[in-house]
Each structure stands twice: as C-alpha cells, then as structure tokens.
Coordinates of C-alpha atoms and ligand atoms in Angstrom, one line a residue:
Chain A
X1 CA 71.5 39.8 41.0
X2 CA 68.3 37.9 42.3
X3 CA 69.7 37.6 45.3
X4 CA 70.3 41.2 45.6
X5 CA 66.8 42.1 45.4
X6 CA 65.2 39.4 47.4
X7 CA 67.6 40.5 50.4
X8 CA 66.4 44.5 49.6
X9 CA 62.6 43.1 49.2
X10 CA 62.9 41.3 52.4
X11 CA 64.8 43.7 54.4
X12 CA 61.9 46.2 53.1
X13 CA 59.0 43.9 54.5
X14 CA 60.9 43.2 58.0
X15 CA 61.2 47.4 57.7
X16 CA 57.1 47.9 56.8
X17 CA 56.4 45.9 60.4
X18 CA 58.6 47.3 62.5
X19 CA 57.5 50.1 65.1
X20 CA 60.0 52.3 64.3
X21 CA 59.3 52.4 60.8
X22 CA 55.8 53.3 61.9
X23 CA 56.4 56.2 63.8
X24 CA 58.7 57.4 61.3
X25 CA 55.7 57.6 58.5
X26 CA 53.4 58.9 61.3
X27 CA 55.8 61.6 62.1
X28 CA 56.3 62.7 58.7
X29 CA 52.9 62.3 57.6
X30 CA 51.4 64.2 60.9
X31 CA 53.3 67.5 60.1
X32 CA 51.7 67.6 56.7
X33 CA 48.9 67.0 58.8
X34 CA 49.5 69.7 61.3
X35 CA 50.1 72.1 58.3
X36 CA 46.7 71.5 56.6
X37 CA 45.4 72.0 60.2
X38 CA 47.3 75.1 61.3
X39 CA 46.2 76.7 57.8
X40 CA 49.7 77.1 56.5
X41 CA 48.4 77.0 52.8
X42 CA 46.0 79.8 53.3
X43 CA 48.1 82.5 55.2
X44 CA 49.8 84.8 53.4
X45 CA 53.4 85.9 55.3
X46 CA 56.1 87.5 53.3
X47 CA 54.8 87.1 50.4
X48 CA 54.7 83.5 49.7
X49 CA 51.9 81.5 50.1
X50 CA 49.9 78.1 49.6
X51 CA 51.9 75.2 48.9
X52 CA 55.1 76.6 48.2
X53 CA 55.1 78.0 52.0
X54 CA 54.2 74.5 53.2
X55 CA 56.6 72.8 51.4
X56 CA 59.4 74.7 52.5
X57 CA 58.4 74.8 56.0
X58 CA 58.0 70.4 55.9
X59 CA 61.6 70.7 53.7
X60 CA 63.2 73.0 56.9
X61 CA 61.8 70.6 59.3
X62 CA 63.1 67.6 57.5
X63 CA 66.6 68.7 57.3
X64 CA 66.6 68.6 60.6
X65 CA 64.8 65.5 61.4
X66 CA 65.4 62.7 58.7
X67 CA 69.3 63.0 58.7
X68 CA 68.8 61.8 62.8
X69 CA 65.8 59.6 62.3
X70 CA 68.3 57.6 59.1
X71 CA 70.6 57.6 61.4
X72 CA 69.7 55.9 64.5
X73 CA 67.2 53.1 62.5
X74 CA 70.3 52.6 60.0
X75 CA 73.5 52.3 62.4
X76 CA 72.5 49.3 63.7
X77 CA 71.6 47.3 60.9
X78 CA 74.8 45.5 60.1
X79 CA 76.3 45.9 63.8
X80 CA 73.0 44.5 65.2
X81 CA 72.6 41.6 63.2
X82 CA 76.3 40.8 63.9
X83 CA 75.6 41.0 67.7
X84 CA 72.5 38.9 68.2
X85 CA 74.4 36.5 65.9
X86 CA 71.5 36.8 62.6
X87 CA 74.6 37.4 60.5
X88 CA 76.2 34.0 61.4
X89 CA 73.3 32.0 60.3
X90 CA 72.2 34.2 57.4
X91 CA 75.5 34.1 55.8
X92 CA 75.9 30.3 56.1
X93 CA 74.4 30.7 52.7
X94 CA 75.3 30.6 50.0
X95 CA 74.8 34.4 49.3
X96 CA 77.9 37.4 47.9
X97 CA 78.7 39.7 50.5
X98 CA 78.0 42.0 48.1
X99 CA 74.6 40.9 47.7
X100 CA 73.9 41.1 51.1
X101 CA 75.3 44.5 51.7
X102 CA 74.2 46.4 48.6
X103 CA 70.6 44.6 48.8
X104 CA 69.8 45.9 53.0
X105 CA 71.2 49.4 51.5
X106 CA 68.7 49.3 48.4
X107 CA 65.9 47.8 50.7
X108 CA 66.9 50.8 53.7
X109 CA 66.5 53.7 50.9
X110 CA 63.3 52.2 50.2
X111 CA 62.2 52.4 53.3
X112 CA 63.3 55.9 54.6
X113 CA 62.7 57.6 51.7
X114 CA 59.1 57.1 50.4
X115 CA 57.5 57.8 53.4
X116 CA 58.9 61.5 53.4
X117 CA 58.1 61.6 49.6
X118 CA 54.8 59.9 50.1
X119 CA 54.1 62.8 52.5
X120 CA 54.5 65.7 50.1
X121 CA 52.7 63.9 47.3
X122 CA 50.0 63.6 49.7
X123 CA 49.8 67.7 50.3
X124 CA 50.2 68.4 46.4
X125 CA 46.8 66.4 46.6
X126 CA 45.3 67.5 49.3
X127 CA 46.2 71.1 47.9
X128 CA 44.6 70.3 44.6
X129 CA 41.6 70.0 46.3
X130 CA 41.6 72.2 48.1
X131 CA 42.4 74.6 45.6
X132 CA 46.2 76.0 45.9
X133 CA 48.1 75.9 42.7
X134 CA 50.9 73.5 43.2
X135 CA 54.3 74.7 42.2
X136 CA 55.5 71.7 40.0
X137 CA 59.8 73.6 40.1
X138 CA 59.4 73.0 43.8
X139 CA 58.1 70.1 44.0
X140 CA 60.3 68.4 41.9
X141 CA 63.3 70.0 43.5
X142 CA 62.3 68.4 47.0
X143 CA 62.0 65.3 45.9
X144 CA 65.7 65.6 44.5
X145 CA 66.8 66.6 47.5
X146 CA 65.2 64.3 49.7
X147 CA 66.8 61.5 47.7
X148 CA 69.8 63.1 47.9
X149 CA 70.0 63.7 51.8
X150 CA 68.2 60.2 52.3
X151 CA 71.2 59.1 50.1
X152 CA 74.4 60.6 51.8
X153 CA 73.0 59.6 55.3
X154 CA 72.3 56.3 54.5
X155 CA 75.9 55.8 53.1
X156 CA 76.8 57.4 55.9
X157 CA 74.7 55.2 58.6
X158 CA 76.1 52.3 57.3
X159 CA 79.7 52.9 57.1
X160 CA 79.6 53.4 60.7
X161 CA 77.6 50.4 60.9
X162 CA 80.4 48.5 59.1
X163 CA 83.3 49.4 61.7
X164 CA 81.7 49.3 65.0
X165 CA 82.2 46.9 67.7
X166 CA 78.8 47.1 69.2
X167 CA 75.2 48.8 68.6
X168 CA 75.2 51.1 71.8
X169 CA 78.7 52.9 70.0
X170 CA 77.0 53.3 66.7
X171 CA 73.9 55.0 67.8
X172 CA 76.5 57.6 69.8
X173 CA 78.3 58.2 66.7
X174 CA 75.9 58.7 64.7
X175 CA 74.0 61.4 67.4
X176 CA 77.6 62.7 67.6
X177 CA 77.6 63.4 63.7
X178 CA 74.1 64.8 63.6
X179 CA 75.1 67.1 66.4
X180 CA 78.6 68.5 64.9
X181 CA 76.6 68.9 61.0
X182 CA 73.6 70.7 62.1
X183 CA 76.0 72.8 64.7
X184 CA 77.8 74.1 61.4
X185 CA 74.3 75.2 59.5
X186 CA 74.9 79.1 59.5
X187 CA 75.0 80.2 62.6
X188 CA 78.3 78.4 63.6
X189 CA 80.2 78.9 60.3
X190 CA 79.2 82.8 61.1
X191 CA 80.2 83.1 64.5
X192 CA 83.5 81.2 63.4
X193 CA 83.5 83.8 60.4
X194 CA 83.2 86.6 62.5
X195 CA 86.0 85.4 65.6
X196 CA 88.5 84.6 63.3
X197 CA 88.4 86.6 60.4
X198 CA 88.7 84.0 58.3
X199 CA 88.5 84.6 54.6
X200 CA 84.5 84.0 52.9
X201 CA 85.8 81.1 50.6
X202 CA 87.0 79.0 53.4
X203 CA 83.4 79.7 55.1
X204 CA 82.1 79.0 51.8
X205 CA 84.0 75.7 51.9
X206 CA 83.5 74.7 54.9
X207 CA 79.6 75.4 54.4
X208 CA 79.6 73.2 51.3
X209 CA 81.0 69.9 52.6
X210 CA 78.3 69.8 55.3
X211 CA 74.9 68.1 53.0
X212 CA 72.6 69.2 55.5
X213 CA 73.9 72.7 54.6
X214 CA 73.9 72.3 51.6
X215 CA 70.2 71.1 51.3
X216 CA 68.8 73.8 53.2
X217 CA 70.7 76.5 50.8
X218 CA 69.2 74.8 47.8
X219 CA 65.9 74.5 49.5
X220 CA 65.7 78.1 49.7
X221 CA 67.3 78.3 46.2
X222 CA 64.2 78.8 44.3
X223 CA 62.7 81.4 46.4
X224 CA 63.3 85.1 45.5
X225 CA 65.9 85.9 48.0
X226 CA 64.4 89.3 49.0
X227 CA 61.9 87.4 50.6
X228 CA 63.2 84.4 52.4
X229 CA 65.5 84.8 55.7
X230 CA 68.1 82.5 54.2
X231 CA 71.1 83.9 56.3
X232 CA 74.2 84.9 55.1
X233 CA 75.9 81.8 54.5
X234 CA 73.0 80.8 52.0
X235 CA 73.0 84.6 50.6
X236 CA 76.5 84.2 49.6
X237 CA 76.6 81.2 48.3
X238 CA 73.3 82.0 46.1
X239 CA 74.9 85.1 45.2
X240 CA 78.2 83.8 44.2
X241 CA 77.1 80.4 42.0
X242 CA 74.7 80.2 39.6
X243 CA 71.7 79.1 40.7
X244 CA 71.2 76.1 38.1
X245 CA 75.4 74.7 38.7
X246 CA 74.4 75.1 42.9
X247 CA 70.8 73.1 42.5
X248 CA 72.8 70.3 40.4
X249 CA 75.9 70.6 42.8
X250 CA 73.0 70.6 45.8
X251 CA 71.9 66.8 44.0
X252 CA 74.9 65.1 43.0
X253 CA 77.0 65.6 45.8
X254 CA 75.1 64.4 48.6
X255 CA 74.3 61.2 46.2
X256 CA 78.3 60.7 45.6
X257 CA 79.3 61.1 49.3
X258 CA 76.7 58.8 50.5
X259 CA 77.9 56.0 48.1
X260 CA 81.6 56.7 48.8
X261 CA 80.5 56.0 52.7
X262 CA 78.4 53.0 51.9
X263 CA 81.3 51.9 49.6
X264 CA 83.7 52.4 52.5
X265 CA 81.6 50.8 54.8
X266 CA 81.2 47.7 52.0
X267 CA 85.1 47.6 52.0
X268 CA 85.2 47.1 56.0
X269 CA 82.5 44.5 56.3
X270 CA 84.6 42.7 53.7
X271 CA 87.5 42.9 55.3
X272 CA 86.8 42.2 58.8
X273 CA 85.3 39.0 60.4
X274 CA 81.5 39.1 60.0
X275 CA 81.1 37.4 63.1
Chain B
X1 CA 87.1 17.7 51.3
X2 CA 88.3 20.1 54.4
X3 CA 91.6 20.3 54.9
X4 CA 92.8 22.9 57.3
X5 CA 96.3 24.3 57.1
X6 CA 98.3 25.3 60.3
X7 CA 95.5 27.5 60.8
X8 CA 95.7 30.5 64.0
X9 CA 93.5 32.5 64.5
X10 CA 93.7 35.2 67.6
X11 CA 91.3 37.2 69.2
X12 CA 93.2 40.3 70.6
X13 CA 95.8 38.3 73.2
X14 CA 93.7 35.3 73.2
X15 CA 95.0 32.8 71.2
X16 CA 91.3 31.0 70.0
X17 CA 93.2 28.4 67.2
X18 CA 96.7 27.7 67.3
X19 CA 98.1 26.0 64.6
X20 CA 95.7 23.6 64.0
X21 CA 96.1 20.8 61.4
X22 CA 93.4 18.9 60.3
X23 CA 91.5 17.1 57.3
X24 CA 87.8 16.2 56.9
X25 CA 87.2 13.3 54.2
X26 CA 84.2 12.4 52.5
X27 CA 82.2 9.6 55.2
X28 CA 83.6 11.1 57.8
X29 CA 81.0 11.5 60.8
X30 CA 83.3 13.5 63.5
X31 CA 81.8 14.8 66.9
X32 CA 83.6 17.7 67.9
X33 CA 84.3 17.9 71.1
X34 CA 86.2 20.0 74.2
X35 CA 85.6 21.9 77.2
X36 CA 84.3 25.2 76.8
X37 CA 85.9 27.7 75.2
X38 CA 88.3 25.3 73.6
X39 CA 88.0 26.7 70.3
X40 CA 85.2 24.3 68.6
X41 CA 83.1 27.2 67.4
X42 CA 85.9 29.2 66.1
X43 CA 87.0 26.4 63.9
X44 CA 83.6 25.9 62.8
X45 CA 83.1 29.4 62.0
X46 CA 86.9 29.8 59.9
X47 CA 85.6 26.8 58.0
X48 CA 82.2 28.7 56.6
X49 CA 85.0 31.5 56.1
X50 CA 83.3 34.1 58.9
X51 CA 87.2 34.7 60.2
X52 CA 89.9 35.6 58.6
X53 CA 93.1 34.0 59.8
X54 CA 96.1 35.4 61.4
X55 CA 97.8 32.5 59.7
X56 CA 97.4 29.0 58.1
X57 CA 94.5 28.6 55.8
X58 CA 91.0 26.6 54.8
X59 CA 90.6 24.8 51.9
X60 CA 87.2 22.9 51.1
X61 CA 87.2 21.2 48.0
X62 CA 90.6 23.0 47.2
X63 CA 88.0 26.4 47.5
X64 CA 88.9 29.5 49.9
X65 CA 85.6 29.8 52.0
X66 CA 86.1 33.5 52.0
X67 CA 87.4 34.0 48.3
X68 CA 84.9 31.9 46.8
X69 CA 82.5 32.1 49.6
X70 CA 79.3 31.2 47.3
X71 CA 80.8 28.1 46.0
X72 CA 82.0 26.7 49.2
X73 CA 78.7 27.8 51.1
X74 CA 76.5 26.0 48.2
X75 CA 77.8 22.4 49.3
X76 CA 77.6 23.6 53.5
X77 CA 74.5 23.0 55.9
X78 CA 74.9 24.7 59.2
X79 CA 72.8 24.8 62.0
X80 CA 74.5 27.5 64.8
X81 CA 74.9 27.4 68.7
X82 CA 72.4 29.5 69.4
X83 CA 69.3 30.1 67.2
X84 CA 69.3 34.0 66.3
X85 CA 66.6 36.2 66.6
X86 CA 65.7 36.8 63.4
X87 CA 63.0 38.9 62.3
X88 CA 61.7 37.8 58.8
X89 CA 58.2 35.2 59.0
X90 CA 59.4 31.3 58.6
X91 CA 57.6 32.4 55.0
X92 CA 59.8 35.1 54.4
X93 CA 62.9 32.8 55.9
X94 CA 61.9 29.4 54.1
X95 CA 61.9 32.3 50.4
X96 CA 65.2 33.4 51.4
X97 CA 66.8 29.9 52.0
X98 CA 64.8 28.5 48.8
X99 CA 65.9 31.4 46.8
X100 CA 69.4 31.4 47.7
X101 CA 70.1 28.0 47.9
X102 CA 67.9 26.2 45.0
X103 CA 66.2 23.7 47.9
X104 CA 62.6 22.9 47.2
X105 CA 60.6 24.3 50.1
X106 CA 58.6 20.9 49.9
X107 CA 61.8 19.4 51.1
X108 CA 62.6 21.9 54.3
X109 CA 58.1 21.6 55.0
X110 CA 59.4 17.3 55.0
X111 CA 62.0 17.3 57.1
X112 CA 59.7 19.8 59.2
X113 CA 57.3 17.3 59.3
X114 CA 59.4 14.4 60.6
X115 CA 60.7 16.5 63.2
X116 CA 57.5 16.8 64.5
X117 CA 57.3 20.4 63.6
X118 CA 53.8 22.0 62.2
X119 CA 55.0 24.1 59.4
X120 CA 52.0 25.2 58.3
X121 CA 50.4 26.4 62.0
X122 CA 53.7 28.8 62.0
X123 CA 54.2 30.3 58.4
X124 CA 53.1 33.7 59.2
X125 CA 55.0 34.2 62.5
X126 CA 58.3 36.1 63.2
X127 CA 61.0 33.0 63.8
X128 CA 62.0 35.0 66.7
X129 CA 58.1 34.1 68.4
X130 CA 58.9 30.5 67.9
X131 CA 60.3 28.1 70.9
X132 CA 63.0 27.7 71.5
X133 CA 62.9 24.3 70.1
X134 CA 60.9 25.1 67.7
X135 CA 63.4 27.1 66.2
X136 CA 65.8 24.2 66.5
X137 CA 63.8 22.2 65.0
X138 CA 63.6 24.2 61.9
X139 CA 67.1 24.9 61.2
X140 CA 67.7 21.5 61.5
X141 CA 65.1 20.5 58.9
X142 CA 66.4 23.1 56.7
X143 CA 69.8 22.1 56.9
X144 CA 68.4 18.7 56.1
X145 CA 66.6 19.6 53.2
X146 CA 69.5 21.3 51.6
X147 CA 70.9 17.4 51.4
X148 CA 74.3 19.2 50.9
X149 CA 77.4 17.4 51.2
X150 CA 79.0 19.2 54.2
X151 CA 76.7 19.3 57.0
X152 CA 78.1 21.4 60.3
X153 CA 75.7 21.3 63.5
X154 CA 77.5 23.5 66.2
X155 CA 74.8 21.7 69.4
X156 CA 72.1 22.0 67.8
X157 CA 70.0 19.4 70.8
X158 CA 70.3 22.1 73.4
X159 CA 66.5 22.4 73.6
X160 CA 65.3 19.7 72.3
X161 CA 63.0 17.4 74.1
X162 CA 64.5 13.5 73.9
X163 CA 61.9 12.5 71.9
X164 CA 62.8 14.9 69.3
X165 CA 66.7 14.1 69.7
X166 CA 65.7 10.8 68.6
X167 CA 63.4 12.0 65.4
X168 CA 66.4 13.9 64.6
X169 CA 69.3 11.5 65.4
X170 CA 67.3 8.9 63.3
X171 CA 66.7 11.3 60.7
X172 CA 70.1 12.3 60.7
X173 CA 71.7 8.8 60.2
X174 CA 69.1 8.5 57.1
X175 CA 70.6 11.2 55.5
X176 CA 74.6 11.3 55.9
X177 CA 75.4 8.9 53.5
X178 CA 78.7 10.0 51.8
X179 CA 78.2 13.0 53.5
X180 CA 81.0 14.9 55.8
X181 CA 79.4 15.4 59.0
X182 CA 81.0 17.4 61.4
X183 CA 79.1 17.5 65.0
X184 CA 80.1 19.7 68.0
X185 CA 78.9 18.0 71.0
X186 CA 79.5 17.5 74.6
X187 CA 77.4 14.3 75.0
X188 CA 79.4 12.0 72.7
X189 CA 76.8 9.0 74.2
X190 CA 74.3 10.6 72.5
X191 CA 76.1 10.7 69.3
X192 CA 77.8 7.1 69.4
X193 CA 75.6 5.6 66.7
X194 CA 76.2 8.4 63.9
X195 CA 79.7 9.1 64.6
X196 CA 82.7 7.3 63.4
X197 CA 85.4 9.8 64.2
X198 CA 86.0 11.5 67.8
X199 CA 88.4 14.5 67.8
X200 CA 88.9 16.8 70.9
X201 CA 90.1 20.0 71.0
X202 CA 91.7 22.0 74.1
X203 CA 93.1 25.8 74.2
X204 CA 92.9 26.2 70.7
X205 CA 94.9 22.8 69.7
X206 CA 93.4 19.5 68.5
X207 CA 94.8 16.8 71.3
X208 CA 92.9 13.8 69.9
X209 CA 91.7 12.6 67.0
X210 CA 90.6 8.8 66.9
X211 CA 88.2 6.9 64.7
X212 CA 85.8 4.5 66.2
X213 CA 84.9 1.2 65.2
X214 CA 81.3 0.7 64.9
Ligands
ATP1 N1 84.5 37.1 68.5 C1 85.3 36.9 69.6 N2 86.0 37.8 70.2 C2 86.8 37.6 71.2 N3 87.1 36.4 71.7 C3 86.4 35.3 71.1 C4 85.5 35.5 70.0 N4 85.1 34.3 69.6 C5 85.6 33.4 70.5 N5 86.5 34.0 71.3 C6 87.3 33.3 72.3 O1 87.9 32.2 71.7 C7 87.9 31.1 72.6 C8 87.3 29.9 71.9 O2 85.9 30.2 71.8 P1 84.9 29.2 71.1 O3 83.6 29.9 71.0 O4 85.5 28.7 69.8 O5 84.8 28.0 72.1 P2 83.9 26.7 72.1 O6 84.9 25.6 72.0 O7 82.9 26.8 71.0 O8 83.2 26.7 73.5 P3 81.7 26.3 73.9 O9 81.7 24.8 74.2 O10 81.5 27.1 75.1 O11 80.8 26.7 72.8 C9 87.2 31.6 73.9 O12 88.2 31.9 74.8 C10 86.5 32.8 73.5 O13 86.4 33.7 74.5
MG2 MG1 80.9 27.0 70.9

C-alpha cells in the first residue's frame, strides 16, 4: 500500500511541473476568468442568471474540452514510459504491478481533476464577493460530474495506454474516440433518429452509453426545462426518468465504466511484456 | 540461484532466445557476452521477469520473476543499457528507490561519492538534465547501495570516462563478495579482474560457457 501512494504522490509532483499541466489549469482557470470579465454573472438571458448561468456555461465548455485534454496527457503515460525505456528501469524494483498501475491512475485523477474543481471553487468565491447568491444544488452537482467524467476518461485513457504499441497510435485513438463521442451528443443521434426511423428507446440507448452525453443531460438536469435549450435528446430523457434516478445514473455510470477500462487496461499491462 | 529452463522467447518471427539452458550460482562473476543482437539483453530482461516466455521458464531462488515479481526483484540490482529519461529530481528518484527498496539513502549518497559523483550539487534536478555519465554513475551507485545479492549491469561503462571505469571496477570488486554478478560486456579485457566465468551467446543460443582461472 505505501508503495501505492508514493508512486501516485510522485507521479502528481512530476505532473505539477510539467508544461502541459500548466496550460491545462491556465485554460480552465482563464474561462472563469473570461466569464467574470465578459460579465456573465450580471446579465440576465432567459431567465437565469448570476452563478448558476456561469456555471453551466464553464460545465458546457468542459464537456467538451476535458474529455480531449485527459485524453491526450493520459494516453501516453504507460506507452511512453515503455518507449523511452523508464519502465525497464523503474520496475527493476521491487514494486507490484499493481502498485505501479493503480498508484499513476490515483496520482493522474489528482491531477486532472482539481484544477477544473479548483476553478469553480474559485468563481463561487469570487461570486460571494461580489455579491451573486451561489447555488449550493449546482454546485455540488458539478463537482459530481466532473469526478465522474474525469473518472470514465481516465479509465478510458489508460486502457488504451495499456495496449498500444507506440505513443504516436495512442494519441490518434484517443482524438479518434473524442471525435466519434462528441459526434453522437444530440445532434447525430437526431439526424440518425430522424433517417432511420428508428424507435426513441434505441436513441435513448444509444444516447445513454456515450458519458459525455450523459453529463451534458444531467448538467442541464437542474434547470427548469422551459428555459434551457437542452435539445430533444436531453428533453426526452428528462421527461421520461426521474430526475433524482437520472442525476444518480448521470454519477455512477461514468465512475463504473471508467474503472472497468482502467481495470481492462490493468489486465493488459499484466499480461503483456512491460518492455 | 538462476536457473533458466529451455527458455524461448520470440519476437514476432524473430527468434530472440531459443532454448537456452543455463544456471547462475552464488560467486559466480559471469560477463555476458556476443555480437549485437545476440540476445544478451533479452535474457537479462526474462530474468527480472519483463517477458513472458513462449516456452521454458526462470527460476531465481526457485521464485517465478513474474509471479512473485516483488520477491525476486528485492534480492536484484540492475543498472540498464541505456539510462532512461526519467523525469522525477534525483530527490524524488533516491525517495522512490529508498522507499521501495528499504536501502538507506546514506548508502546510494556513498557509493555516489566514490564514484566521484556530487550528490548533493544535483538533488533538485530532473535525472533527465544530468550527463550522460552522470546518470551512469548514479545507477550504478544505487545499484550498489542496494548490496543485493543478484547484481545485473547490462554495459553500464558506455560513458564513463576511464577514470571512473576504474572507481567503479574497484568499487565493484569490493562489493561482489558471495554475490551473483552477471555483466554484459563487449570489452571482456576490461572485465578480466572481476569475472570468473565467460559465457557467449549468438542468435539467441549460448555457444560458450567457460570459467576462468584467476
Ligand atoms: N521488444 C522487441 N521487439 C522486437 N524485437 C526485439 C525486441 N527486443 C529485442 N528484439 C530482437 O531480439 C534480438 C536480440 O536483441 P537483444 O537486445 O537481446 O540483443 P543484445 O544481445 O542485447 O544486443 P546489443 O549488444 O546490441 O545490446 C534482436 O534481433 C532484436 O532485434
Ligand atoms: Mg543489449
């Protein structure tokens, strides 16, 4: 067990100096920015305002940008270090595989996901002060979600990690994967819906196994749905489950698919030669 | 100690061990040696349990380097071909190795010392900044300090300077007392005082094995 958390707490430091890792936080942290600036909290457009408006519009953005930015930091981690040959030395100790593998996923997580929470704490304050009311259900609902989407691309990121022969191949699979999720948000599964005449459940389905769908439906999810342009994927889906069974479905199932990929992944790196 | 079981192991069509037979006994100094490509590193690498083999097996101490990879690994020092890049401070690296392995880092900032390497001057920089023998120079004083009882160098003089071949060759014979020292090598002249075993490998196969009389 030591050993699991020394490799996450060092794999987190190597993380903290890296450039990448830099530019991820600024990125984040700079729309929050850009928000504040822009005076997002004080406008008033369809009906909702102040903090609740900016944290969906950072949640929207991020749906779209963390599952890529995981992605292409993460899919090399195991594939790289096999490749510039740090995995032949580091595992001539005497450390468990699983160790190793489950402590760079614990330090990762770390490292991908507090900088996006970071950020939103950091407008809830900056909203206190500046007056706004802060809309604790929302709040709290994000920072569910973010764990959750960190978690399932993570898994994700390293499974492919795990399998690939070189670094160049990972980061096109994983671009490939962004590409074919974020093709089915909405307006895909519709066109397909409406071509086909398929029946709604299938869409339905089909909708539900993509997580970055599902996150931006249960990002909408608290939001009175008279006033949000949630599209009618989302509509459906809101209108057909209850709304507490879809926020915990929204939580647990990008959690569980992320560690089924990451245990996948484990099960490859086991089998295969780590050099 | 190593004993190594009709062992193949194939790379695609390539045929990197095949069938190799050997044992490694405590007091055994062995340079490894072979053209390139012969199949030294691969051996090497099945031993610390990286590969898993097409056929044949590897038994250290009657352990299975990949089944019981911690034990075998606690009693191994290895010092690779090529020094990797990695990323962590020689703080951060000399943590990992103390934490994982139980050495004292006093011992690793001795053996850095009598290498003629300033420990101290370096703690905060990435390993990847340092020379390349520099870098040398530390795995070797790790793998020193971990005084364990298998000790695997896969050339690790490349680039080192003569004088420091010599702290290290002097170093080296200090330390391998009932030791099993296995040395890949292309310069067995350089290795003629510490070795007491030669065994040369070719396509895969061992086609000599001879002890020499000091
Ligand atoms: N990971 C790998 N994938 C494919 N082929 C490999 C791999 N590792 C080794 N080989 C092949 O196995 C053979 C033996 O390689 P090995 O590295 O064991 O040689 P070596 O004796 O250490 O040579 P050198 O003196 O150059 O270090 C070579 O033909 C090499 O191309
Ligand atoms: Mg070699």
């Amino acid at each position: 067990m030591k050993n699991l958390y020394l490799i996450a707490f060092l794999d987190l430091k190597e993380s903290l100096r890296a450039k990448w890792f830099l530019v991820y936080s600024l990125v984040f942290g700079g729309l929050i920015a850009l928000f504040f600036i822009a005076g997002v909290t004080e406008s008033q457009v369809m009906g909702f305002s102040g903090l609740s408006r900016l944290l969906l519009m950072y949640i929207q953005i991020t749906i779209i940008i963390l599952p890529i930015f995981i992605l292409i930091t993460t899919v090399r981690s195991i594939s790289g270090d096999r490749d510039n040959h740090i995995l032949e030395y580091m595992l001539s100790f005497p450390i468990s595989l699983k160790e190793y593998y489950w402590g760079k996923i614990i330090g990762r997580f770390i490292t991908v996901y507090l900088p996006v929470l970071l950020a939103m704490i950091i407008a809830i304050i900056f909203g206190v002060i500046k007056g706004a009311s802060i809309p604790w259900s929302i709040f709290f609902l994000y920072t569910g979600l973010l764990f959750a989407l960190s978690s399932s691309f993570l898994g994700i990121a390293f499974f492919i990690s795990s399998f690939v022969k070189s670094s160049e191949v990972a980061l096109g699979i994983a671009f490939f994967v962004w590409i074919l999720l974020l093709a089915f948000i909405d307006i895909a599964l519709i066109s397909i819906m409406m071509s086909n005449r398929l029946d709604e459940e299938l869409i339905i389905f089909i909708a539900l196994i993509n997580p970055m769908e599902i996150f931006r439906v249960s990002a909408i999810s608290l939001f009175d749905p008279e006033l949000t342009v949630m599209g009618p994927v989302a509509f459906y889906i809101l209108d057909t489950i209850k709304q507490s069974t879809f926020i915990f479905i929204s939580i647990a199932y990008p959690i569980l698919l992320g560690l089924g990929f990451a245990f996948m992944g484990f099960r490859i790196f086991k089998k295969k030669d780590l050099v | 100690m190593i004993k190594i079981n009709n062992l193949t192991k194939k790379f695609g069509k390539n045929i990197s061990l095949d069938n190799v037979n050997i044992e490694f006994n405590k007091s055994d100094y062995i340079a490894l040696m072979g053209a390139n490509g012969a199949g030294k590193t691969t051996l090497v690498r099945s031993i610390l349990g990286y590969y898993h083999p097409d056929s044949g097996s590897v038994e250290i101490n009657g352990l299975d380097p990949i089944k019981d990879r911690v034990e075998v690994l606690n009693n191994i020092s290895f010092v690779p071909q090529l020094p990797p890049p990695i990323k962590l401070s020689i703080s951060e690296l000399m943590e990992y190795i103390s934490k994982s392995t139980g050495v004292d880092k006093g011992q690793i900032e001795y053996f850095s010392n009598e290498m003629k390497l300033d420990i101290k001057a370096n703690i905060n920089k990435s390993f990847f900044t340092l020379s390349g023998g520099m870098k040398q120079k530390l795995l070797i004083a790790i793998s020193l300090a971990r005084k364990s009882k298998i000790i695997i160098y896969d050339e690790p003089t490349a680039n080192l300077d003569p004088k420091a071949r010599d702290d290290f060759y002097r170093l080296l014979k200090d330390n391998q007392e009932d030791k099993t020292l296995l040395f890949i090598t292309h310069r067995l002249e350089e290795v003629q005082d510490i070795v007491n075993r030669e065994v040369y490998m070719d396509l895969g196969k061992i086609v000599s094995d001879k002890a020499i009389i000091i």
